[in-house]
Short mmCIF file of C-alpha atoms in Angstrom, two decimals:
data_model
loop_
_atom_site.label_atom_id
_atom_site.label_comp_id
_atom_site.label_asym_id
_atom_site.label_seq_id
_atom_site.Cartn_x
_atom_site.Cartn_y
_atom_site.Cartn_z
CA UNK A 1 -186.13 -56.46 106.98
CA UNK A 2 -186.52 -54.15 110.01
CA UNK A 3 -184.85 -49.88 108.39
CA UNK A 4 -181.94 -48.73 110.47
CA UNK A 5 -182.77 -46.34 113.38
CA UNK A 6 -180.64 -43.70 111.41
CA UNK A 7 -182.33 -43.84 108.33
CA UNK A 8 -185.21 -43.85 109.81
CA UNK A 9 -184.70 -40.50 110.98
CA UNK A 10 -182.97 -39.40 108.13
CA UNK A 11 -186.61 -40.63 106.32
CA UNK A 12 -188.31 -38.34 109.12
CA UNK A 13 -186.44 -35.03 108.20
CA UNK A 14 -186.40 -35.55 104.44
CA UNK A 15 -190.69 -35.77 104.80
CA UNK A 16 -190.39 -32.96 107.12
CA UNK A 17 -188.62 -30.95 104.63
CA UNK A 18 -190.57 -31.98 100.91
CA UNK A 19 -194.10 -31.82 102.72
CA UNK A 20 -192.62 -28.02 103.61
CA UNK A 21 -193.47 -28.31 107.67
CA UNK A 22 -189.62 -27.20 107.71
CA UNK A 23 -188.50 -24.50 105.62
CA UNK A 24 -184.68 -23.76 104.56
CA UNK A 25 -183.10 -22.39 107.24
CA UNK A 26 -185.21 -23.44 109.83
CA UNK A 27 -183.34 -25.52 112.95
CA UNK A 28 -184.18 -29.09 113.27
CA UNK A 29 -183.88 -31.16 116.11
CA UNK A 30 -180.96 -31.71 118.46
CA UNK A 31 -179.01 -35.12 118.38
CA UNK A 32 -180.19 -34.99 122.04
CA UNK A 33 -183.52 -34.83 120.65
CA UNK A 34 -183.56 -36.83 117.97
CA UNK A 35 -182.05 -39.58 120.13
CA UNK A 36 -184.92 -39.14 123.04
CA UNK A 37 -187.75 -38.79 120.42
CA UNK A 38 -186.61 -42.38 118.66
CA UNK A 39 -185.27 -43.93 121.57
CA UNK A 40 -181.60 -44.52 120.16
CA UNK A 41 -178.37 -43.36 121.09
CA UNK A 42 -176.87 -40.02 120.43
CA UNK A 43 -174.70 -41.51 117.85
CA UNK A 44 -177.10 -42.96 115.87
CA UNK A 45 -179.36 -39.80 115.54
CA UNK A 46 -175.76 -37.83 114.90
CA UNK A 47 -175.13 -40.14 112.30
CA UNK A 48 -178.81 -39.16 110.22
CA UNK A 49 -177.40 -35.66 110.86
CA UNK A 50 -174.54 -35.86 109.02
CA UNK A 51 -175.23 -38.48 106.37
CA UNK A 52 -178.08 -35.63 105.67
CA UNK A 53 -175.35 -32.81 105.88
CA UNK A 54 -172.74 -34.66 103.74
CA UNK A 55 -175.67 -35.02 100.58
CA UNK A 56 -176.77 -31.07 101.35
CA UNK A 57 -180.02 -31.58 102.55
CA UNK A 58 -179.00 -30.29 106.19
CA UNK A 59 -176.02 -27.61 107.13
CA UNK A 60 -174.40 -27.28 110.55
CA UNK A 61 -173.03 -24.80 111.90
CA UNK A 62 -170.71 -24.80 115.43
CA UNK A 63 -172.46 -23.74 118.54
CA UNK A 64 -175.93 -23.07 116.62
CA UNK A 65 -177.73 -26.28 115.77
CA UNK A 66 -178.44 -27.98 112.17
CA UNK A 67 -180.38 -26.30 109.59
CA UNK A 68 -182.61 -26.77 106.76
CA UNK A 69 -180.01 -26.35 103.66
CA UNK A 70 -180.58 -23.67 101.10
CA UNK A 71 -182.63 -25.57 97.93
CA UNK A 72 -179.97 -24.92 95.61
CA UNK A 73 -178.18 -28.11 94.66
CA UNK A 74 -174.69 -28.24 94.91
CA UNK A 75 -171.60 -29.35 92.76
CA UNK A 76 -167.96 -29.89 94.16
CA UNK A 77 -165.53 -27.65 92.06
CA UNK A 78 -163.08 -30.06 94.03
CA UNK A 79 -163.86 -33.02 92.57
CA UNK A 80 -166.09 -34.93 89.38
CA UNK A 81 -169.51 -36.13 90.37
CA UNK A 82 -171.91 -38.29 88.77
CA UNK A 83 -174.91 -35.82 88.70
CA UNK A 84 -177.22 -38.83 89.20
CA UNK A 85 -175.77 -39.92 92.03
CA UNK A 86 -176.12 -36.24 93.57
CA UNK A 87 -179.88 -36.23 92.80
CA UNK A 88 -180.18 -39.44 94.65
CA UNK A 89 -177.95 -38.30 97.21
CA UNK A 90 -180.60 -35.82 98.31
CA UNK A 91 -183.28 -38.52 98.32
CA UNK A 92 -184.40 -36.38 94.58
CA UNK A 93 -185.59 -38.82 91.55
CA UNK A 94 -183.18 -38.20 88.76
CA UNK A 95 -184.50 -38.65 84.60
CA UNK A 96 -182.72 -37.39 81.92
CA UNK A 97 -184.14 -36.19 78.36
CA UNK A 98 -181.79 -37.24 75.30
CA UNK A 99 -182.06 -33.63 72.88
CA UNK A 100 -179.31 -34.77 70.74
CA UNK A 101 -176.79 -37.70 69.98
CA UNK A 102 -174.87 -37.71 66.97
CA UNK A 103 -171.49 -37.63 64.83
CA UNK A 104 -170.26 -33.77 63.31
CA UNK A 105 -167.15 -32.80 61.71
CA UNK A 106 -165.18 -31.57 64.47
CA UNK A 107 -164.72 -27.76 63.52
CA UNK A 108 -161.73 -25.88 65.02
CA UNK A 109 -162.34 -25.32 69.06
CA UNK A 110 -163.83 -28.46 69.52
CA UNK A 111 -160.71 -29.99 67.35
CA UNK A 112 -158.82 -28.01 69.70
CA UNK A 113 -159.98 -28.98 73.01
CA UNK A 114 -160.21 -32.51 71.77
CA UNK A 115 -157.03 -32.47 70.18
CA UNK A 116 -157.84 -34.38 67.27
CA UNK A 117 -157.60 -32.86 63.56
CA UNK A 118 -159.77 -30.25 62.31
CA UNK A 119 -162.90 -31.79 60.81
CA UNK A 120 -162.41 -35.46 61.98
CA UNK A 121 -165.07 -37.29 63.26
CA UNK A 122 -165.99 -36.70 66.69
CA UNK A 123 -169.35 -37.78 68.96
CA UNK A 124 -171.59 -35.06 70.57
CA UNK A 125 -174.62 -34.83 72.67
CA UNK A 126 -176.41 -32.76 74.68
CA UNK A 127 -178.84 -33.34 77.52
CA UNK A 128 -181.17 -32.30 79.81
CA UNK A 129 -180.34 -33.54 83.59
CA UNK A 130 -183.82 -33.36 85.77
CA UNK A 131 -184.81 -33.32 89.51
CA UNK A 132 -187.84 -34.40 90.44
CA UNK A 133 -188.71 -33.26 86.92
CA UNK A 134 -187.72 -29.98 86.80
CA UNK A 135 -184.92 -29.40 84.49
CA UNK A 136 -181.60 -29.19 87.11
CA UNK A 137 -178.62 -28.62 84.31
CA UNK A 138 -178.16 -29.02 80.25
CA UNK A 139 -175.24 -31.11 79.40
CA UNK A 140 -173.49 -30.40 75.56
CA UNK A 141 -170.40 -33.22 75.14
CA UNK A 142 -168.12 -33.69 72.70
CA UNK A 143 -166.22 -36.90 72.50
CA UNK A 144 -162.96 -37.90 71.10
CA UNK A 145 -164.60 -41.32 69.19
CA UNK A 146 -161.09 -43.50 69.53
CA UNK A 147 -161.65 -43.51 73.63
CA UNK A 148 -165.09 -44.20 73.62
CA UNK A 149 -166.10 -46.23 70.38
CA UNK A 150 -169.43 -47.10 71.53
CA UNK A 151 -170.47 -43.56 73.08
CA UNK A 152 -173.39 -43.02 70.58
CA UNK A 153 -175.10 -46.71 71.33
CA UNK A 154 -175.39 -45.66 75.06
CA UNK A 155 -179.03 -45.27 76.84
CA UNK A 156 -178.11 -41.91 78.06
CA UNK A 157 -181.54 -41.77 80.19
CA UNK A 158 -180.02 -44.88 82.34
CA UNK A 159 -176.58 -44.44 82.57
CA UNK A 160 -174.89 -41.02 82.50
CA UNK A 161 -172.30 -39.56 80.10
CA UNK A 162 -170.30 -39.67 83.01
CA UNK A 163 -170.68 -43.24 84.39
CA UNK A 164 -170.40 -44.94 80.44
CA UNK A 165 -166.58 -42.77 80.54
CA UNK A 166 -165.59 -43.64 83.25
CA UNK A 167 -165.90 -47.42 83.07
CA UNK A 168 -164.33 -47.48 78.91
CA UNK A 169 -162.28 -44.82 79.82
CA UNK A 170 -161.10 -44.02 83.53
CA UNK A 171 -160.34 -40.29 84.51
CA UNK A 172 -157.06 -39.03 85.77
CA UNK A 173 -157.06 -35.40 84.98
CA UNK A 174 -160.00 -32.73 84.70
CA UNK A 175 -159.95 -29.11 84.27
CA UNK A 176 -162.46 -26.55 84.44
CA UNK A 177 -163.20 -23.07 83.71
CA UNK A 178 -166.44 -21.22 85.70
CA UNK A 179 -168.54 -18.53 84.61
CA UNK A 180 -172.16 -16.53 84.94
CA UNK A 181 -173.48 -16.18 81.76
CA UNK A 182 -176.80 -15.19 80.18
CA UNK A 183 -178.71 -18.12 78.72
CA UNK A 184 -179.15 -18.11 75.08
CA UNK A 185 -182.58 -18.60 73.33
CA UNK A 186 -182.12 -22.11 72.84
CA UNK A 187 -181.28 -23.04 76.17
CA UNK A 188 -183.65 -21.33 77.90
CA UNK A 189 -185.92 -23.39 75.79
CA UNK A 190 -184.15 -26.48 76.68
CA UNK A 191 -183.97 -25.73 80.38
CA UNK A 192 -187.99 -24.42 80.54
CA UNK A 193 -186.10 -20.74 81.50
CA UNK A 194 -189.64 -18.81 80.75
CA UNK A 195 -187.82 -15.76 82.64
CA UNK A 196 -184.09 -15.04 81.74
CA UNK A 197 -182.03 -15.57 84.40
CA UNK A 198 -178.38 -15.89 85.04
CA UNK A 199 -176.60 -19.22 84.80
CA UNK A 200 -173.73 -20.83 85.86
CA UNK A 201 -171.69 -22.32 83.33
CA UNK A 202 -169.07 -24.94 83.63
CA UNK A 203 -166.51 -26.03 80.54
CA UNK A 204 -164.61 -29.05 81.41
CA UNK A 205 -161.90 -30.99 79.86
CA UNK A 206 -160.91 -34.50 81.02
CA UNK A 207 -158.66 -37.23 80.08
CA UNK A 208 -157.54 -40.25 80.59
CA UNK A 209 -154.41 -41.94 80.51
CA UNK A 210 -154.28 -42.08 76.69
CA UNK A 211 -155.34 -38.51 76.14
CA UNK A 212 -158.55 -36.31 76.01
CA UNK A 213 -161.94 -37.84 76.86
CA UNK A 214 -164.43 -35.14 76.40
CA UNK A 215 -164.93 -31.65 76.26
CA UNK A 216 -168.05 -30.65 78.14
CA UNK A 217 -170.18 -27.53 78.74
CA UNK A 218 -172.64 -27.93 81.54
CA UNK A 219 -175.33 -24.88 82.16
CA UNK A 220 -177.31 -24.39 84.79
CA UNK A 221 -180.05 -22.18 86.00
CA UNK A 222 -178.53 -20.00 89.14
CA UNK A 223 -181.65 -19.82 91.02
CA UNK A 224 -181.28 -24.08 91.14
CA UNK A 225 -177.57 -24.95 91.11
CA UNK A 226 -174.62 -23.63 92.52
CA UNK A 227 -170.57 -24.71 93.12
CA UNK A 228 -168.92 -25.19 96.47
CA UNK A 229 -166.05 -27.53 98.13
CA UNK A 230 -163.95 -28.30 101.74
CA UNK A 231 -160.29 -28.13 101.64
CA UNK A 232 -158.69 -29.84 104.45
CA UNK A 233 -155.05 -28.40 105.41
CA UNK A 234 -152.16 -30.22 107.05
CA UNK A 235 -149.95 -28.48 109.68
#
């Protein structure tokens, strides 16, 4: 089967940018010149443009051109995403390392944010997301066991946290809390941190429609990850 013109090109700029010929920041082609240099139409090579803008890889900006993004990856505050399917987005190969899956007496915050009673049962885990290898965030979960029975039996390195909730236990609500924080010893160990650096940290709550889900903390490295979103308004 013959690739799409657009992806094609989209193929193009992604070796462009991982064999490091284009840096971050650096202008790329024009549609105009995209289009003449693979003989397609301006739409199609606008179309690789923005598919590659929408997943981060390239940013635009009005009356200047398209640009190389900034490596950091990128998370939606706006909005839950599959961190897989972000990797992939950006053309990245996604693995994940299992550090810890098991049952624990739920002591009081967790009990709390759970809202289930103080040393009950609940499920935790905690995992290291990767891209292209290099350790990208470190997951710790806490799950309420009587929405998601079967949480511990999962093969977290092909399916995500995420994705196995969502399909026992659809989301309708989600709320977060963001901070910088210094990494701990253990977590600099978990996310290779050989220098200490400052992290973003992300503590989210979600439910579904027959109460609490999970209660997550998700740490990342702020040289590698950061939070951003688009807000549309209506007149």
């Amino acid at each position: 089967m013959t690739t799409p013109k657009f992806a094609q090109i989209k193929q193009f700029i992604v070796d462009k940018i991982r064999s490091a010929t284009w840096q971050e920041n650096q202008r790329v082609p024009s549609e105009n010149e995209l289009a003449s240099q693979f003989s397609v139409s301006r739409m199609t090579a606008r179309r690789a443009l923005s598919e590659l803008t929408e997943a981060g890889i390239l940013t635009r900006s009005q009356g200047l051109g398209t640009f190389v993004a900034t490596f950091k990856s990128q998370s939606s505050l706006l909005e839950i995403k599959n961190i897989a399917d972000e990797v992939k987005e950006r053309n990245g190969n996604y693995t994940c390392n299992v550090l810890i899956l098991e049952s624990i007496n739920a002591v009081a915050p967790i009990a709390i944010a759970l809202g289930v009673e103080i040393d009950s049962v609940v499920y935790r885990s905690v995992l290291v997301h990767n891209e292209n290898d290099s350790p990208l965030q470190l997951e710790e979960r806490f799950v309420n066991p009587a929405l998601a029975s079967g949480y511990l039996q999962q093969d977290f390195t092909a399916l995500t946290p995420h994705e196995y909730l969502s399909s026992v236990a659809p989301l309708t609500q989600a709320r977060h809390t963001v901070e910088a924080i210094m990494p701990n010893s253990e977590m600099c160990q978990w996310l290779n941190l050989y220098n200490e650096e400052p992290c973003l940290q992300v503590i989210r709550r979600t439910w579904s429609i027959h109460g609490i889900v999970s209660f997550a903390r998700l740490v990342s490295p702020g040289s590698k990850y950061r939070l951003g979103g688009h807000l549309t308004f209506k007149k």
